[in-house]
Amino acid sequence: MYIPPGGSFSVNDFVGQRTEEKGFVSAPVIEDGVFTKDTGGGISQYATTLFNASFFAGLDIPRYKAHSVYISRYPFGREATLAYPGVDLKISNPSPYGVMIWPTYTDTSITVSLYSTKWANADQTAQTGEKEGEGGLRCGNITTQRTTTVIATGAATNDTFNASYVCKEPETKGD
């Protein structure tokens, strides 16, 4: 997928509904605060990986939603979930250069590479709001701050990303 300068990319618009006919399989999901399974479950691994690649590339992330419960394999407060058609991940390219999204995967991992001309430096600068829930569960209303500095001008912008994790482990439904 290619994002032109000033353009955007929506995972739901590109992938559409996750169906068996498209090759998606049943995997774990969180639905109404309950762990269960559904076709296309696990797509959040891609969404979270794309979110973080975009975060550190300085791309805009105007639409995202964190999981309702923190999942320890994801960066705390810096992750994204998907649920077609409503919960989406949208990435916008504010740079003067095109960006190529190049995902690769194995049976146990996914990598999302972004190819472009480096135009900015972006770093997580702060994170607040963490609490401890049942059994030491990380939770709370998390605010993650990012500073993006344009290399050519030195102009810096600050962004805030929010996640709200429940402080109780969800129940499990089904196999």
Coordinates of C-alpha atoms in Angstrom, one line a residue:
M1 CA 0.0 0.0 0.0
Y2 CA 1.2 3.5 -0.9
I3 CA 0.3 6.6 1.0
P4 CA 1.0 9.8 -1.1
P5 CA 2.0 13.0 0.5
G6 CA -1.1 14.4 2.3
G7 CA -2.9 11.1 1.7
S8 CA -4.2 8.5 4.2
F9 CA -4.7 4.8 4.7
S10 CA -7.6 3.0 6.4
V11 CA -7.1 -0.6 7.4
N12 CA -10.9 -1.3 7.2
D13 CA -11.2 0.4 3.8
F14 CA -8.3 -1.6 2.4
V15 CA -9.0 -5.0 3.9
G16 CA -12.7 -4.8 4.3
Q17 CA -14.6 -7.3 6.4
R18 CA -12.5 -10.2 7.6
T19 CA -14.1 -13.4 6.1
E20 CA -13.1 -17.0 5.6
E21 CA -13.5 -16.5 1.9
K22 CA -10.6 -13.9 2.1
G23 CA -8.5 -16.4 4.0
F24 CA -9.1 -15.2 7.6
V25 CA -9.5 -17.8 10.3
S26 CA -11.0 -17.9 13.7
A27 CA -8.8 -16.5 16.5
P28 CA -9.1 -14.7 19.8
V29 CA -11.0 -11.4 20.1
I30 CA -12.3 -9.3 23.0
E31 CA -16.0 -8.7 22.5
D32 CA -18.0 -6.7 25.0
G33 CA -15.2 -7.2 27.6
V34 CA -15.2 -11.0 27.1
F35 CA -12.4 -13.1 25.5
T36 CA -13.9 -15.2 22.7
K37 CA -13.1 -16.2 19.1
D38 CA -14.2 -14.8 15.7
T39 CA -13.1 -14.8 12.1
G40 CA -10.3 -12.4 11.7
G41 CA -9.3 -12.4 15.3
G42 CA -5.7 -11.5 15.7
I43 CA -5.8 -8.7 13.1
S44 CA -4.9 -6.4 16.0
Q45 CA -1.4 -7.7 15.8
Y46 CA -1.1 -6.1 12.4
A47 CA -2.9 -2.9 13.6
T48 CA -0.7 -2.5 16.6
T49 CA 2.5 -3.1 14.6
L50 CA 1.3 -0.6 11.9
F51 CA 0.4 1.9 14.7
N52 CA 3.9 1.7 16.2
A53 CA 5.7 2.0 12.9
S54 CA 3.6 5.0 12.1
F55 CA 4.0 6.5 15.6
F56 CA 7.8 6.4 15.3
A57 CA 7.8 7.6 11.7
G58 CA 6.0 10.7 12.7
L59 CA 2.9 9.9 10.7
D60 CA -0.5 11.2 11.9
I61 CA -2.8 8.7 13.4
P62 CA -6.2 10.4 13.4
R63 CA -8.3 7.2 14.0
Y64 CA -7.4 4.4 16.4
K65 CA -8.7 2.6 19.4
A66 CA -6.8 0.7 22.0
H67 CA -8.0 -2.6 23.4
S68 CA -10.3 -2.5 26.4
V69 CA -7.9 -4.6 28.4
Y70 CA -4.1 -4.4 28.3
I71 CA -2.5 -7.3 26.4
S72 CA 1.0 -7.8 27.6
R73 CA 2.6 -8.6 24.1
Y74 CA 1.7 -5.0 23.0
P75 CA 3.4 -1.8 24.1
F76 CA 1.5 -0.4 27.0
G77 CA -0.7 2.5 25.9
R78 CA 0.6 2.3 22.3
E79 CA -1.6 -0.2 20.5
A80 CA -4.6 -0.5 18.3
T81 CA -7.5 -2.9 17.7
L82 CA -9.9 -3.3 14.8
A83 CA -13.5 -4.4 14.4
Y84 CA -15.1 -4.0 11.0
P85 CA -16.7 -1.7 10.0
G86 CA -16.6 0.7 13.0
V87 CA -13.3 0.4 14.9
D88 CA -10.6 1.3 12.4
L89 CA -6.9 2.4 12.2
K90 CA -6.3 5.3 9.9
I91 CA -2.8 6.7 9.2
S92 CA -2.2 10.0 7.4
N93 CA 1.0 11.1 5.8
P94 CA 1.8 14.8 6.6
S95 CA 5.3 14.5 4.9
P96 CA 6.3 15.8 1.5
Y97 CA 7.2 12.2 0.5
G98 CA 5.3 9.1 -0.3
V99 CA 5.2 6.2 2.2
M100 CA 5.1 2.5 1.3
I101 CA 3.6 0.1 3.8
W102 CA 5.2 -3.3 3.5
P103 CA 3.9 -6.0 5.9
T104 CA 5.7 -9.4 6.2
Y105 CA 4.9 -12.3 8.5
T106 CA 5.8 -15.7 9.7
D107 CA 3.7 -18.2 11.7
T108 CA 4.6 -16.4 14.9
S109 CA 5.3 -12.8 14.1
I110 CA 4.4 -9.8 11.9
T111 CA 6.6 -6.9 10.8
V112 CA 5.4 -3.7 9.2
S113 CA 8.1 -1.7 7.4
L114 CA 7.5 1.8 6.2
Y115 CA 9.7 2.9 3.3
S116 CA 10.1 6.7 2.5
T117 CA 12.6 9.5 2.8
K118 CA 13.2 10.3 6.4
W119 CA 11.7 13.7 7.1
A120 CA 11.1 13.7 10.9
N121 CA 12.2 12.2 14.2
A122 CA 9.5 11.0 16.5
D123 CA 9.8 9.8 20.1
Q124 CA 7.6 8.9 23.0
T125 CA 8.2 11.7 25.6
A126 CA 5.9 10.8 28.5
Q127 CA 3.2 8.4 29.7
T128 CA 0.8 8.9 32.6
G129 CA -2.2 7.3 34.2
E130 CA -1.1 3.7 35.0
K131 CA -2.9 1.9 37.8
E132 CA -2.6 -1.6 39.1
G133 CA -5.8 -3.8 38.9
E134 CA -6.6 -7.3 40.0
G135 CA -3.6 -9.6 40.1
G136 CA -1.2 -6.8 39.2
L137 CA -3.0 -6.1 35.9
R138 CA -1.8 -2.9 34.2
C139 CA -4.8 -0.6 33.6
G140 CA -6.2 2.9 33.8
N141 CA -6.7 5.8 31.5
I142 CA -3.3 6.1 29.8
T143 CA -2.0 9.2 28.1
T144 CA 1.1 8.7 25.9
Q145 CA 2.8 11.8 24.5
R146 CA 4.9 12.0 21.3
T147 CA 7.1 14.7 20.1
T148 CA 7.8 14.8 16.3
T149 CA 10.5 17.1 15.0
V150 CA 10.8 17.9 11.3
I151 CA 14.4 17.4 10.3
A152 CA 14.6 20.2 7.7
T153 CA 13.1 23.0 9.9
G154 CA 13.5 21.8 13.5
A155 CA 9.8 22.5 14.0
A156 CA 8.4 20.3 16.7
T157 CA 4.8 19.2 17.4
N158 CA 3.4 17.3 20.3
D159 CA 0.7 14.7 20.0
T160 CA -1.3 12.8 22.7
F161 CA -2.6 9.2 22.4
N162 CA -5.1 7.8 24.8
A163 CA -6.0 4.3 25.9
S164 CA -8.4 3.2 28.6
Y165 CA -7.8 -0.3 30.0
V166 CA -10.2 -1.9 32.5
C167 CA -8.7 -2.9 35.8
K168 CA -10.3 -6.4 35.8
E169 CA -9.4 -9.4 33.7
P170 CA -12.2 -10.2 31.2
E171 CA -14.0 -13.5 31.4
T172 CA -13.5 -16.2 28.8
K173 CA -16.3 -17.4 26.6
G174 CA -16.2 -20.6 24.5
D175 CA -13.1 -22.5 23.4

